[in-house]
Amino acid sequence: MFFNASIEELRRGGEVIKNLAVVATGGYAATIGAYHELHCLRQLRFYLFQSRYYPNLTTAQENYLHGHLETLRLTIMCYGNPSLVSFAWGGDDATKPITQSNSRSVCVKWTSIDAWARSRAPENYALAEEQPGYTN
């Protein structure tokens, strides 16, 4: 899920302004962290079924997947869900305890976040044909 962001919004968000991807309808390509993290999770799910989705996994694709794994690790550590989780035996044949939790969590109202992002997404999302050259 991508949307257009203005240069002012990107600056307020602390983004580096150099080498931004320009959107064909104006503005700059942006997303929110939650969408990127969902994308990462989806890619890792594909990796679990790599015979179907990555039958000829290249080193570049493997590095790409490792990057997604690192994104999820950093996000989990950043937000540090403090909900209590206990472990219980799931039956006589269990070889290890399973997790259980009745802790309350404070969640965002995802529908509000998603609606906001979708309201900013162009109907036909495409990057502009002319992009500024990459600079170091």
XYZ file of N, CA and C in Angstrom:
408
model
N 0.851 -1.172 0.000
C 0.000 0.000 0.000
C 0.891 1.228 0.000
N 0.873 1.941 -1.086
C 1.662 3.161 -1.214
C 0.727 4.350 -1.337
N 1.224 5.496 -0.945
C 0.468 6.727 -1.131
C 1.443 7.856 -1.422
N 0.901 8.975 -1.801
C 1.716 10.154 -2.089
C 1.961 10.933 -0.809
N 3.180 11.379 -0.650
C 3.523 12.248 0.482
C 4.166 13.503 -0.077
N 3.903 14.604 0.571
C 4.539 15.860 0.159
C 5.930 15.936 0.775
N 6.738 16.801 0.236
C 8.087 16.999 0.767
C 8.022 17.476 2.217
N 7.020 18.302 2.535
C 6.864 18.802 3.905
C 6.545 17.656 4.873
N 5.650 16.750 4.459
C 5.305 15.609 5.314
C 6.519 14.715 5.547
N 7.284 14.489 4.503
C 8.478 13.652 4.639
C 9.498 14.301 5.565
N 9.654 15.598 5.455
C 10.581 16.309 6.359
C 10.110 16.210 7.806
N 8.798 16.436 8.025
C 8.252 16.329 9.390
C 8.438 14.926 9.958
N 8.413 13.924 9.080
C 8.595 12.545 9.507
C 10.053 12.163 9.701
N 10.958 13.114 9.435
C 12.378 12.848 9.627
C 13.022 12.058 8.502
N 12.372 12.004 7.350
C 12.912 11.241 6.225
C 14.053 11.985 5.541
N 14.958 11.222 4.954
C 16.031 11.789 4.139
C 15.401 12.199 2.817
N 15.633 13.403 2.391
C 14.969 13.950 1.212
C 15.689 13.583 -0.093
N 16.937 13.225 -0.011
C 17.734 12.905 -1.191
C 17.273 11.589 -1.824
N 17.240 11.526 -3.152
C 16.960 10.313 -3.937
C 15.543 9.759 -3.772
N 14.576 10.614 -3.496
C 13.194 10.161 -3.329
C 12.599 9.698 -4.657
N 11.723 8.695 -4.602
C 11.005 8.216 -5.781
C 9.802 9.126 -6.016
N 9.707 9.657 -7.233
C 8.638 10.586 -7.603
C 7.458 9.792 -8.166
N 6.247 10.159 -7.747
C 5.023 9.512 -8.229
C 4.535 10.253 -9.466
N 4.016 9.514 -10.446
C 3.585 10.099 -11.715
C 2.553 11.209 -11.529
N 1.653 11.064 -10.562
C 0.602 12.063 -10.353
C 1.035 13.184 -9.414
N 2.295 13.167 -8.997
C 2.819 14.201 -8.109
C 3.087 13.663 -6.720
N 3.993 14.287 -6.046
C 4.359 13.853 -4.708
C 5.426 12.773 -4.749
N 5.625 12.151 -3.611
C 6.686 11.161 -3.463
C 6.115 9.870 -2.898
N 6.692 8.746 -3.322
C 6.228 7.433 -2.876
C 6.480 7.267 -1.383
N 5.440 6.852 -0.666
C 5.555 6.652 0.778
C 4.609 5.534 1.213
N 4.852 5.029 2.392
C 3.958 4.069 3.039
C 4.148 4.243 4.537
N 3.394 3.527 5.327
C 3.617 3.566 6.777
C 4.277 2.252 7.192
N 4.952 2.290 8.318
C 5.693 1.129 8.789
C 4.859 -0.132 8.862
N 3.615 -0.027 9.300
C 2.771 -1.219 9.443
C 2.567 -1.929 8.109
N 2.407 -1.175 7.028
C 2.255 -1.813 5.714
C 3.549 -2.504 5.304
N 4.676 -1.863 5.571
C 5.950 -2.496 5.230
C 6.133 -3.778 6.042
N 5.768 -3.740 7.315
C 5.908 -4.923 8.163
C 4.980 -6.051 7.703
N 3.770 -5.714 7.267
C 2.876 -6.734 6.712
C 3.471 -7.327 5.435
N 4.089 -6.476 4.622
C 4.780 -6.943 3.417
C 5.905 -7.910 3.801
N 6.674 -7.560 4.832
C 7.765 -8.426 5.299
C 7.227 -9.786 5.732
N 6.160 -9.775 6.492
C 5.550 -11.021 6.961
C 5.091 -11.877 5.781
N 4.495 -11.231 4.793
C 4.036 -11.950 3.595
C 5.214 -12.589 2.863
N 6.310 -11.851 2.727
C 7.486 -12.397 2.045
C 8.064 -13.595 2.802
N 8.071 -13.528 4.130
C 8.571 -14.655 4.923
C 7.644 -15.865 4.816
N 6.361 -15.606 4.690
C 5.410 -16.706 4.463
C 5.716 -17.368 3.119
N 6.005 -16.555 2.111
C 6.395 -17.111 0.811
C 7.658 -17.962 0.953
N 8.571 -17.515 1.791
C 9.818 -18.252 1.991
C 9.552 -19.627 2.603
N 8.573 -19.704 3.494
C 8.214 -21.000 4.079
C 7.754 -21.987 3.009
N 7.186 -21.451 1.952
C 6.715 -22.271 0.834
C 7.575 -21.980 -0.394
N 8.887 -21.949 -0.181
C 9.785 -21.510 -1.246
C 9.760 -22.407 -2.470
N 9.389 -23.669 -2.333
C 9.322 -24.523 -3.524
C 8.287 -23.987 -4.512
N 7.318 -23.267 -3.985
C 6.296 -22.677 -4.862
C 6.628 -21.234 -5.248
N 7.014 -20.407 -4.262
C 7.198 -18.977 -4.503
C 8.634 -18.579 -4.847
N 9.601 -19.328 -4.354
C 11.010 -19.046 -4.637
C 11.710 -20.339 -5.058
N 11.278 -20.967 -6.158
C 11.860 -22.262 -6.525
C 13.350 -22.196 -6.854
N 13.820 -21.073 -7.320
C 15.234 -20.893 -7.654
C 15.772 -19.690 -6.888
N 15.707 -19.767 -5.583
C 16.085 -18.656 -4.710
C 17.511 -18.194 -4.998
N 17.640 -16.916 -5.333
C 18.962 -16.348 -5.602
C 19.527 -15.752 -4.317
N 20.805 -15.460 -4.332
C 21.437 -14.813 -3.181
C 20.808 -13.450 -2.936
N 20.499 -12.722 -4.009
C 19.868 -11.403 -3.865
C 18.501 -11.533 -3.198
N 17.715 -12.528 -3.592
C 16.399 -12.734 -2.974
C 16.543 -13.143 -1.513
N 17.533 -13.978 -1.222
C 17.759 -14.400 0.156
C 18.150 -13.203 1.025
N 18.999 -12.326 0.502
C 19.377 -11.109 1.234
C 18.169 -10.204 1.439
N 17.315 -10.114 0.426
C 16.073 -9.344 0.508
C 15.206 -9.882 1.650
N 15.083 -11.200 1.749
C 14.292 -11.818 2.814
C 14.927 -11.602 4.181
N 16.249 -11.664 4.254
C 16.935 -11.395 5.528
C 16.669 -9.959 5.982
N 16.604 -9.032 5.030
C 16.274 -7.643 5.361
C 14.890 -7.525 5.973
N 13.940 -8.288 5.442
C 12.584 -8.282 5.998
C 12.563 -8.870 7.401
N 13.311 -9.925 7.607
C 13.396 -10.532 8.932
C 13.966 -9.536 9.940
N 14.974 -8.793 9.531
C 15.581 -7.782 10.406
C 14.594 -6.649 10.704
N 13.813 -6.239 9.713
C 12.787 -5.214 9.935
C 11.809 -5.663 11.012
N 11.352 -6.903 10.928
C 10.399 -7.413 11.921
C 11.040 -7.521 13.299
N 12.282 -7.958 13.364
C 12.985 -8.054 14.654
C 13.092 -6.681 15.314
N 13.493 -5.683 14.534
C 13.636 -4.326 15.079
C 12.294 -3.760 15.534
N 11.245 -4.015 14.766
C 9.914 -3.522 15.134
C 9.434 -4.168 16.425
N 9.610 -5.467 16.541
C 9.191 -6.173 17.758
C 9.944 -5.634 18.966
N 11.242 -5.424 18.815
C 12.035 -4.916 19.935
C 11.689 -3.462 20.247
N 11.355 -2.692 19.223
C 11.014 -1.281 19.424
C 9.717 -1.144 20.220
N 8.698 -1.898 19.830
C 7.397 -1.758 20.470
C 7.248 -2.622 21.713
N 8.032 -3.660 21.838
C 8.098 -4.474 23.048
C 6.770 -4.763 23.720
N 5.929 -5.563 23.121
C 4.629 -5.917 23.688
C 4.806 -6.454 25.114
N 4.276 -5.737 26.118
C 4.465 -6.157 27.508
C 3.406 -7.139 28.019
N 2.534 -7.629 27.143
C 1.492 -8.569 27.576
C 2.120 -9.830 28.150
N 1.563 -10.289 29.260
C 2.054 -11.496 29.905
C 1.637 -12.728 29.101
N 2.583 -13.620 28.889
C 2.332 -14.882 28.196
C 2.849 -15.991 29.099
N 2.012 -16.991 29.364
C 2.450 -18.129 30.178
C 2.543 -19.370 29.290
N 3.043 -20.432 29.875
C 3.216 -21.685 29.144
C 2.464 -22.780 29.885
N 1.774 -23.624 29.135
C 0.990 -24.704 29.739
C 1.137 -25.960 28.886
N 0.981 -27.094 29.540
C 1.053 -28.358 28.821
C -0.241 -28.571 28.058
N -0.135 -28.978 26.801
C -1.298 -29.150 25.939
C -1.879 -30.551 25.940
N -1.337 -31.451 26.710
C -1.853 -32.819 26.761
C -0.762 -33.796 27.163
N -1.164 -35.043 27.377
C -0.218 -36.071 27.823
C 0.890 -36.343 26.812
N 0.593 -36.163 25.532
C 1.583 -36.460 24.506
C 2.426 -35.243 24.111
N 2.228 -34.119 24.772
C 2.981 -32.899 24.447
C 4.452 -33.073 24.805
N 5.312 -32.595 23.926
C 6.754 -32.675 24.184
C 7.302 -31.388 24.772
N 6.514 -30.328 24.666
C 6.899 -29.059 25.283
C 5.637 -28.248 25.543
N 5.703 -27.304 26.483
C 4.518 -26.486 26.770
C 4.195 -25.553 25.601
N 2.931 -25.170 25.517
C 2.488 -24.216 24.501
C 2.190 -22.875 25.170
N 2.229 -21.819 24.378
C 1.959 -20.491 24.934
C 0.460 -20.275 25.083
N 0.126 -19.469 26.066
C -1.260 -19.051 26.275
C -1.230 -17.657 26.878
N -2.252 -16.883 26.572
C -2.311 -15.543 27.138
C -3.738 -15.043 27.151
N -4.119 -14.473 28.264
C -5.394 -13.782 28.382
C -5.162 -12.308 28.686
N -3.917 -11.874 28.517
C -3.575 -10.478 28.789
C -4.292 -9.553 27.823
N -4.593 -8.389 28.322
C -5.206 -7.380 27.476
C -4.121 -6.633 26.723
N -4.419 -6.304 25.498
C -3.503 -5.518 24.676
C -4.193 -4.227 24.284
N -3.408 -3.204 24.103
C -3.931 -1.945 23.589
C -3.618 -1.928 22.099
N -4.646 -1.928 21.289
C -4.463 -1.978 19.845
C -4.908 -0.670 19.203
N -4.299 -0.380 18.077
C -4.748 0.766 17.294
C -6.041 0.367 16.590
N -6.765 1.349 16.119
C -7.956 1.060 15.326
C -7.486 0.980 13.871
N -7.181 -0.238 13.435
C -6.569 -0.445 12.128
C -7.416 0.141 11.006
N -8.728 0.042 11.095
C -9.579 0.550 10.019
C -9.370 2.043 9.806
N -9.102 2.786 10.868
C -8.852 4.227 10.736
C -7.528 4.492 10.028
N -6.497 3.746 10.399
C -5.186 3.915 9.768
C -5.267 3.544 8.294
N -5.890 2.415 8.007
C -6.006 1.943 6.634
C -6.824 2.911 5.783
N -7.914 3.418 6.330
C -8.755 4.371 5.592
C -7.979 5.644 5.277
N -7.196 6.135 6.239
C -6.388 7.336 6.013
C -5.395 7.102 4.875
N -4.667 5.993 4.920
C -3.663 5.715 3.889
C -4.319 5.535 2.521
N -5.412 4.794 2.477
C -6.086 4.556 1.195
C -6.665 5.844 0.613
N -7.066 6.781 1.474
C -7.597 8.054 0.976
C -6.514 8.870 0.278
N -5.259 8.561 0.534
C -4.129 9.285 -0.052
C -3.517 8.566 -1.240
N -3.955 7.345 -1.497
C -3.364 6.553 -2.576
C -3.953 6.965 -3.918
N -3.112 7.171 -4.913
C -3.642 7.478 -6.240
C -4.360 6.256 -6.820
N -5.329 6.511 -7.688
C -6.100 5.413 -8.265
C -5.201 4.460 -9.050
N -4.355 5.002 -9.870
C -3.407 4.201 -10.650
C -2.003 4.575 -10.216
N -1.492 3.867 -9.239
C -0.194 4.209 -8.667
C 0.924 3.824 -9.623
N 1.713 4.798 -9.993
C 2.875 4.541 -10.846
C 3.939 5.576 -10.533
N 5.169 5.144 -10.626
C 6.268 6.092 -10.460
C 6.394 6.902 -11.736
N 6.869 8.121 -11.605
C 7.071 8.987 -12.758
C 8.141 8.384 -13.663
N 7.981 8.586 -14.976
C 8.980 8.070 -15.914
C 10.331 8.728 -15.699
N 10.320 10.008 -15.419
C 11.561 10.745 -15.158
C 11.805 10.758 -13.659
N 12.904 10.164 -13.233
C 13.281 10.145 -11.821
C 14.588 10.903 -11.671
N 14.747 11.607 -10.548
C 16.030 12.276 -10.340
C 17.130 11.223 -10.233
N 18.299 11.553 -10.703
C 19.419 10.616 -10.623
C 19.841 10.390 -9.183
N 20.401 9.227 -8.915
C 20.882 8.898 -7.576
C 22.139 9.691 -7.282
N 22.185 10.267 -6.083
C 23.390 10.982 -5.653
C 23.830 10.438 -4.307
N 25.125 10.403 -4.104
C 25.671 9.943 -2.812
C 25.609 11.021 -1.778
